[in-house]
CSV table of C-alpha atoms in Angstrom, one decimal:
chain,number,residue,atom,x,y,z
A,189,MET,CA,-30.7,-29.7,-28.0
A,190,ASP,CA,-33.7,-31.0,-29.6
A,191,PHE,CA,-33.8,-33.7,-31.8
A,192,ARG,CA,-36.5,-37.0,-32.7
A,193,ILE,CA,-36.3,-40.5,-33.4
A,194,ARG,CA,-37.9,-39.6,-37.1
A,195,GLN,CA,-35.0,-37.2,-37.5
A,196,LEU,CA,-32.3,-40.3,-37.0
A,197,GLN,CA,-34.3,-42.6,-38.5
A,198,CYS,CA,-34.4,-40.4,-42.1
A,199,PHE,CA,-30.6,-39.8,-41.5
A,200,LEU,CA,-29.4,-43.6,-41.1
A,201,THR,CA,-31.9,-44.6,-43.8
A,202,LEU,CA,-30.7,-42.2,-46.2
A,203,SER,CA,-27.0,-42.7,-45.1
A,204,ASP,CA,-27.0,-46.3,-46.5
A,205,LEU,CA,-29.4,-45.9,-49.7
A,206,LEU,CA,-27.8,-42.3,-51.0
A,207,ASN,CA,-30.8,-41.8,-52.5
A,208,TYR,CA,-33.7,-39.0,-51.6
A,209,GLY,CA,-36.5,-40.7,-53.7
A,210,LYS,CA,-35.7,-44.3,-52.5
A,211,THR,CA,-35.5,-43.0,-48.9
A,212,ALA,CA,-38.7,-41.5,-49.0
A,213,ARG,CA,-40.1,-44.6,-50.5
A,214,VAL,CA,-39.0,-46.7,-47.6
A,215,LEU,CA,-40.1,-44.7,-45.1
A,216,TYR,CA,-43.3,-44.0,-46.5
A,217,MET,CA,-42.6,-40.2,-46.4
A,218,SER,CA,-42.3,-37.5,-49.2
A,219,GLN,CA,-38.8,-36.0,-50.7
A,220,PRO,CA,-39.7,-33.0,-49.3
A,221,THR,CA,-40.2,-34.4,-45.6
A,222,ILE,CA,-37.0,-35.9,-46.0
A,223,SER,CA,-35.3,-33.1,-46.9
A,224,PHE,CA,-36.9,-31.0,-44.1
A,225,GLN,CA,-35.8,-33.7,-41.3
A,226,ILE,CA,-32.3,-33.6,-42.5
A,227,LYS,CA,-32.0,-29.7,-42.4
A,228,SER,CA,-33.4,-29.8,-38.8
A,229,LEU,CA,-31.0,-32.6,-37.9
A,230,GLU,CA,-28.1,-30.3,-39.1
A,231,GLU,CA,-29.2,-27.3,-37.3
A,232,THR,CA,-29.4,-29.2,-34.1
A,233,PHE,CA,-25.9,-29.9,-34.4
A,234,GLY,CA,-24.7,-27.5,-36.4
A,235,ALA,CA,-22.8,-29.6,-39.0
A,236,LYS,CA,-23.7,-30.4,-42.4
A,237,LEU,CA,-24.2,-34.2,-42.4
A,238,PHE,CA,-24.8,-34.6,-46.4
A,239,ILE,CA,-23.6,-33.2,-49.9
A,240,ARG,CA,-26.3,-33.4,-52.6
A,241,ASN,CA,-25.9,-32.4,-56.2
A,242,ARG,CA,-27.4,-33.7,-59.4
A,243,GLN,CA,-25.1,-36.6,-59.5
A,244,GLN,CA,-25.2,-38.0,-56.1
A,245,VAL,CA,-25.7,-37.9,-52.6
A,246,ARG,CA,-23.1,-38.3,-49.9
A,247,LEU,CA,-22.0,-38.1,-46.6
A,248,THR,CA,-19.8,-35.3,-45.2
A,249,ASP,CA,-17.2,-35.9,-42.5
A,250,ALA,CA,-19.3,-35.1,-39.8
A,251,GLY,CA,-22.3,-37.4,-41.2
A,252,VAL,CA,-20.0,-40.4,-41.0
A,253,ALA,CA,-18.5,-39.6,-37.5
A,254,PHE,CA,-22.5,-39.1,-36.3
A,255,ARG,CA,-23.9,-42.5,-38.3
A,256,GLU,CA,-21.8,-44.5,-35.3
A,257,TYR,CA,-23.5,-42.5,-32.9
A,258,ALA,CA,-27.1,-42.6,-34.3
A,259,ARG,CA,-26.8,-46.2,-34.7
A,260,SER,CA,-25.8,-46.4,-31.2
A,261,ILE,CA,-28.7,-44.6,-30.3
A,262,MET,CA,-31.4,-46.3,-32.2
A,263,ASP,CA,-30.0,-49.7,-31.2
A,264,GLN,CA,-30.9,-48.6,-27.5
A,265,VAL,CA,-34.2,-46.7,-28.6
A,266,HIS,CA,-35.2,-50.7,-30.1
A,267,ALA,CA,-33.8,-52.2,-27.1
A,268,ALA,CA,-36.2,-50.2,-24.6
A,269,HIS,CA,-39.2,-50.7,-26.7
A,270,ASP,CA,-38.3,-54.7,-26.8
A,271,CYS,CA,-38.0,-54.9,-23.5
A,272,LEU,CA,-41.3,-52.3,-22.5
A,273,SER,CA,-43.1,-54.3,-24.9
A,274,SER,CA,-42.6,-58.0,-23.4
A,275,LEU,CA,-42.8,-56.9,-20.0
A,276,HIS,CA,-46.6,-57.8,-20.0
A,277,THR,CA,-45.5,-61.4,-21.2
A,278,ARG,CA,-42.6,-61.6,-19.2
A,279,LEU,CA,-43.1,-64.7,-16.5
A,280,ARG,CA,-41.5,-62.9,-13.3
A,281,LEU,CA,-42.9,-63.2,-9.9
A,282,ARG,CA,-42.1,-62.2,-6.7
A,283,VAL,CA,-43.5,-64.5,-4.0
A,284,SER,CA,-42.7,-64.7,0.1
A,285,CYS,CA,-42.9,-68.3,2.3
A,286,GLY,CA,-44.0,-69.4,5.5
A,287,PRO,CA,-41.4,-72.1,7.1
A,288,VAL,CA,-43.2,-74.8,5.8
A,289,GLY,CA,-43.2,-73.2,2.1
A,290,GLN,CA,-39.4,-72.7,2.5
A,291,PHE,CA,-38.0,-75.9,3.7
A,292,ILE,CA,-41.0,-78.1,2.5
A,293,LEU,CA,-42.5,-77.0,-0.9
A,294,LEU,CA,-40.4,-74.7,-2.3
A,295,PRO,CA,-37.3,-77.0,-3.3
A,296,ALA,CA,-40.0,-78.7,-5.4
A,297,VAL,CA,-41.8,-75.7,-7.0
A,298,LEU,CA,-38.1,-74.4,-7.9
A,299,ARG,CA,-37.1,-77.3,-9.8
A,300,SER,CA,-40.4,-78.2,-11.5
A,301,LEU,CA,-40.4,-74.2,-12.5
A,302,ALA,CA,-36.9,-75.0,-13.8
A,303,ALA,CA,-37.7,-77.7,-15.9
A,304,LYS,CA,-40.6,-76.5,-17.1
A,305,TYR,CA,-40.6,-72.9,-17.7
A,306,PRO,CA,-36.8,-72.1,-17.8
A,307,GLU,CA,-37.6,-68.5,-18.9
A,308,PHE,CA,-39.3,-68.1,-15.3
A,309,GLU,CA,-37.6,-65.4,-12.9
A,310,LEU,CA,-39.0,-66.2,-9.5
A,311,GLU,CA,-37.6,-64.0,-6.9
A,312,VAL,CA,-38.5,-65.1,-3.2
A,313,ILE,CA,-38.8,-62.4,-0.6
A,314,GLU,CA,-38.4,-63.2,3.2
A,315,LEU,CA,-40.8,-61.2,5.2
A,316,ASN,CA,-42.6,-61.5,8.5
A,317,THR,CA,-46.6,-61.4,8.7
A,318,GLU,CA,-47.0,-58.0,8.9
A,319,GLN,CA,-44.8,-56.8,5.8
A,320,MET,CA,-46.9,-59.8,3.8
A,321,MET,CA,-49.5,-58.0,4.7
A,322,THR,CA,-48.7,-54.7,3.7
A,323,TYR,CA,-46.7,-56.1,0.6
A,324,ILE,CA,-49.0,-57.9,-1.1
A,325,GLN,CA,-51.9,-55.2,-1.2
A,326,GLU,CA,-49.5,-52.8,-2.3
A,327,GLY,CA,-48.4,-55.2,-5.1
A,328,LYS,CA,-44.3,-55.5,-4.1
A,329,VAL,CA,-45.2,-59.3,-3.5
A,330,ASP,CA,-47.5,-61.4,-5.6
A,331,ALA,CA,-48.0,-64.6,-3.8
A,332,LEU,CA,-47.7,-66.2,-0.4
A,333,LEU,CA,-47.0,-69.6,0.1
A,334,MET,CA,-48.0,-72.2,2.6
A,335,VAL,CA,-49.3,-69.5,5.2
A,336,GLY,CA,-52.3,-69.3,6.9
A,337,ALA,CA,-55.5,-67.3,5.6
A,338,LEU,CA,-55.0,-63.4,5.9
A,339,PRO,CA,-57.7,-61.4,6.9
A,340,ILE,CA,-57.3,-59.3,3.5
A,341,SER,CA,-60.6,-58.0,1.3
A,342,GLY,CA,-60.1,-59.4,-2.5
A,343,MET,CA,-57.5,-62.2,-1.3
A,344,ARG,CA,-58.1,-65.5,-2.8
A,345,PHE,CA,-56.7,-68.6,-0.6
A,346,ASP,CA,-55.9,-71.9,-1.8
A,347,PRO,CA,-55.5,-74.3,1.2
A,348,LEU,CA,-52.6,-76.8,0.4
A,349,TYR,CA,-52.4,-78.9,3.4
A,350,GLU,CA,-53.6,-79.2,7.4
A,351,ASP,CA,-51.1,-80.0,9.6
A,352,GLY,CA,-50.7,-80.5,13.9
A,353,LEU,CA,-48.9,-78.9,16.0
A,354,ILE,CA,-45.6,-79.9,17.9
A,355,ALA,CA,-43.0,-78.6,20.6
A,356,VAL,CA,-39.7,-77.7,19.5
A,357,ILE,CA,-37.7,-78.0,22.8
A,358,ALA,CA,-33.9,-78.0,23.6
A,359,GLN,CA,-31.9,-81.5,23.2
A,360,ASN,CA,-30.6,-80.8,27.1
A,361,ASN,CA,-34.2,-80.2,28.6
A,362,ALA,CA,-35.5,-83.1,30.5
A,363,LEU,CA,-38.7,-83.0,28.2
A,364,ALA,CA,-36.4,-83.9,25.5
A,365,GLN,CA,-36.3,-87.6,26.8
A,366,LYS,CA,-40.0,-88.1,27.1
A,367,SER,CA,-41.8,-89.1,24.1
A,368,SER,CA,-44.4,-87.2,24.0
A,369,ILE,CA,-45.3,-83.9,26.5
A,370,PRO,CA,-48.2,-82.6,28.2
A,371,ILE,CA,-49.5,-79.2,27.2
A,372,GLU,CA,-49.5,-78.5,31.0
A,373,VAL,CA,-45.7,-77.7,30.7
A,374,PHE,CA,-46.7,-74.4,29.8
A,375,ARG,CA,-47.5,-73.1,33.1
A,376,GLU,CA,-44.4,-72.9,34.2
A,377,THR,CA,-42.2,-73.0,31.0
A,378,PRO,CA,-42.4,-70.1,28.3
A,379,ILE,CA,-43.7,-70.0,24.8
A,380,ILE,CA,-41.6,-68.7,21.9
A,381,ALA,CA,-43.5,-66.3,20.1
A,382,SER,CA,-43.3,-63.6,17.2
A,383,ARG,CA,-43.2,-60.3,18.4
A,384,LEU,CA,-46.5,-58.1,18.1
A,385,LYS,CA,-44.5,-56.0,15.7
A,386,ASP,CA,-43.5,-58.8,13.4
A,387,CYS,CA,-47.1,-60.4,13.6
A,388,ARG,CA,-50.0,-59.0,15.6
A,389,PHE,CA,-52.0,-62.8,15.5
A,390,HIS,CA,-49.1,-65.0,16.8
A,391,GLN,CA,-49.1,-64.2,20.5
A,392,PRO,CA,-53.6,-64.1,20.5
A,393,PHE,CA,-53.4,-67.6,19.1
A,394,LEU,CA,-51.2,-68.9,21.8
A,395,HIS,CA,-53.6,-67.6,24.1
A,396,SER,CA,-56.5,-69.2,22.3
A,397,LEU,CA,-54.9,-72.4,21.9
A,398,LEU,CA,-54.3,-73.1,25.8
A,399,ALA,CA,-56.9,-70.9,27.1
A,400,PRO,CA,-59.3,-74.4,27.0
A,401,PHE,CA,-56.4,-75.9,29.4
A,402,GLY,CA,-56.7,-72.7,31.9
A,403,ILE,CA,-53.4,-72.0,30.8
A,404,THR,CA,-52.2,-68.3,30.5
A,405,PRO,CA,-48.6,-68.4,28.8
A,406,LYS,CA,-45.4,-66.7,29.8
A,407,ILE,CA,-44.1,-65.3,26.5
A,408,THR,CA,-40.8,-65.1,25.1
A,409,GLU,CA,-40.7,-62.7,22.4
A,410,SER,CA,-38.5,-63.6,19.2
A,411,PRO,CA,-37.8,-62.2,15.7
A,412,HIS,CA,-40.4,-63.9,13.5
A,413,SER,CA,-38.1,-66.2,11.8
A,414,CYS,CA,-38.4,-69.9,12.9
A,415,THR,CA,-34.8,-70.5,12.9
A,416,VAL,CA,-34.3,-67.9,14.9
A,417,GLN,CA,-36.9,-69.1,17.3
A,418,PHE,CA,-35.4,-72.8,17.1
A,419,ALA,CA,-32.4,-71.2,18.5
A,420,TYR,CA,-34.5,-69.6,21.2
A,421,ALA,CA,-35.5,-73.0,21.9
A,422,ALA,CA,-32.1,-74.6,22.0
A,423,ALA,CA,-30.8,-72.0,24.6
A,424,GLY,CA,-33.2,-73.2,26.9
A,425,GLU,CA,-35.3,-69.7,26.3
A,426,GLY,CA,-38.6,-71.5,26.2
A,427,ILE,CA,-40.3,-73.9,24.0
A,428,ALA,CA,-41.5,-73.1,20.5
A,429,LEU,CA,-44.1,-74.6,18.1
A,430,THR,CA,-44.0,-75.4,14.7
A,431,THR,CA,-46.1,-77.9,12.6
A,432,ARG,CA,-45.4,-81.6,12.3
A,433,LEU,CA,-44.2,-81.3,8.3
A,434,LEU,CA,-41.0,-79.9,10.0
A,435,GLN,CA,-39.9,-82.8,11.9
A,436,SER,CA,-38.2,-84.1,8.7
A,437,CYS,CA,-36.1,-80.6,8.7
A,438,SER,CA,-32.7,-80.8,11.1
A,439,PHE,CA,-31.6,-77.9,13.4
A,440,PRO,CA,-28.8,-78.1,15.7
A,441,GLY,CA,-29.4,-78.2,19.6
A,442,VAL,CA,-33.2,-78.9,19.2
A,443,VAL,CA,-35.7,-82.2,19.3
A,444,THR,CA,-39.1,-82.0,18.6
A,445,ARG,CA,-42.1,-83.7,20.6
A,446,PRO,CA,-45.7,-84.3,19.9
A,447,PHE,CA,-48.0,-83.2,22.7
A,448,ASN,CA,-50.1,-86.0,24.9
A,449,GLU,CA,-53.2,-83.5,24.3
A,450,GLU,CA,-55.0,-83.2,20.8
A,451,LEU,CA,-54.8,-79.6,19.3
A,452,PRO,CA,-56.3,-78.4,16.3
A,453,ALA,CA,-55.1,-78.5,13.1
A,454,LEU,CA,-53.1,-75.6,11.1
A,455,GLN,CA,-54.6,-74.9,7.4
A,456,LEU,CA,-51.7,-73.6,5.3
A,457,GLY,CA,-52.1,-72.5,1.5
A,458,PHE,CA,-51.4,-70.1,-1.4
A,459,SER,CA,-52.2,-66.8,-1.4
A,460,ALA,CA,-52.9,-64.1,-3.8
A,461,MET,CA,-54.9,-61.0,-4.7
A,462,SER,CA,-57.9,-62.4,-6.8
A,463,SER,CA,-57.3,-58.9,-9.0
A,464,ASN,CA,-53.8,-60.2,-10.0
A,465,GLU,CA,-54.5,-62.4,-13.2
A,466,SER,CA,-51.2,-62.4,-14.5
A,467,LYS,CA,-49.6,-64.9,-16.7
A,468,ALA,CA,-47.2,-65.7,-14.1
A,469,LEU,CA,-49.1,-66.1,-11.1
A,470,ASN,CA,-51.5,-68.5,-12.9
A,471,ILE,CA,-49.0,-70.7,-14.0
A,472,PHE,CA,-47.1,-70.4,-10.7
A,473,ARG,CA,-50.2,-71.3,-9.0
A,474,ARG,CA,-50.6,-74.7,-10.9
A,475,VAL,CA,-47.1,-75.4,-10.4
A,476,VAL,CA,-47.7,-75.1,-6.7
A,477,LEU,CA,-50.9,-77.2,-6.5
A,478,ASP,CA,-49.4,-80.0,-8.6
A,479,CYS,CA,-46.0,-79.9,-6.2
A,480,ALA,CA,-48.5,-79.9,-2.9
A,481,ALA,CA,-50.5,-82.9,-4.2
A,482,THR,CA,-47.3,-85.1,-5.0
A,483,ALA,CA,-45.7,-83.6,-1.7
A,484,PHE,CA,-48.7,-84.0,0.7
A,485,SER,CA,-50.5,-87.5,-0.9
A,486,ARG,CA,-47.5,-89.9,-0.9
A,487,PRO,CA,-48.7,-92.5,1.7
A,488,GLU,CA,-45.5,-91.8,3.9
A,489,THR,CA,-46.1,-88.3,4.4
A,490,LEU,CA,-49.5,-88.8,5.1
A,491,ALA,CA,-48.8,-91.5,7.9
A,492,ARG,CA,-46.0,-89.3,9.5
A,493,HIS,CA,-47.9,-85.9,9.4
A,494,ARG,CA,-51.6,-87.0,9.7
A,495,SER,CA,-53.5,-84.0,10.8
A,496,PRO,CA,-54.8,-85.0,14.5
A,497,LYS,CA,-58.6,-84.4,15.1
A,498,PRO,CA,-60.0,-81.2,16.8
A,499,ALA,CA,-59.6,-80.9,20.4
A,500,PRO,CA,-62.8,-81.6,22.6
A,501,SER,CA,-62.5,-78.0,23.9
A,502,PRO,CA,-62.9,-75.4,21.2
A,503,VAL,CA,-60.2,-73.3,20.4
A,504,VAL,CA,-60.9,-69.6,19.0
A,505,VAL,CA,-58.8,-69.3,16.1
A,506,PHE,CA,-59.0,-65.9,14.3
A,507,PRO,CA,-58.3,-65.5,10.5
A,508,ALA,CA,-55.0,-65.2,9.6
A,509,GLN,CA,-53.9,-66.8,13.2
A,510,ARG,CA,-53.5,-70.3,11.7
A,511,GLU,CA,-49.6,-69.9,11.5
A,512,ALA,CA,-46.9,-71.3,13.7
A,513,SER,CA,-43.6,-70.0,13.7
């Protein structure tokens, strides 16, 4: 079966006007062309759709029945056209967040988007670091929120906050009774880290972090999720590291403690490919920067989460290793 949209347009217009001359003028076509289109449509379906004589043009019973189908088809065509035409202006974005992004910044961003851009469609995808690197280069995700700078060519990184590292310890651990703990605990106590298949940078970062203290860490591998790693810590499988900002979040079975020593700060920010210049991304970036400026410039926030000074002993921080689980 072969028929074209133009044939349906001719049929529907003629069925409304019941006049070949008027139909030709409305569609900016000649009367012979209208006649040809109608004849072709009738041949396709094997049914006479119009009766035409000197006095009038009227629909046959087949024409009346076909008109409902033709209208339905044209409605679908118009809906498809509207959808495809609006795709380039549609405010839709896919993002993935690090832990600080999820727990600290994302709620404020969602509230701001809902208030200022109610038509904005934001899809939040949970990914590990390796997936983030793959997805953002393949265009499967548009932006990364509150993660470290990743070693990806053509990526734009907007730093939003610098934060220090703290320990996440089981509540029943003797260290939980102390107000702060020494880095020396990692000579005996395992440190919980992401699996290499989830993040190639986390374990090397921890080795680099502890090397200036002459410590080679014992690693307890865990899934990338910070909540899973905190569960490992609560179970006594080791000590996890996180940022000071996450002290404001509540996780069962664990406490957070600062270190006696000064450790390097982690820089967290907003990442997107420089080639992505969509309206949705530009709006989202502005909202993120505004929310970050508000959230991280409050005096009480700065007082509680002020980043420590860099450690006297240098720590080699590779690109994209500025992330804590």
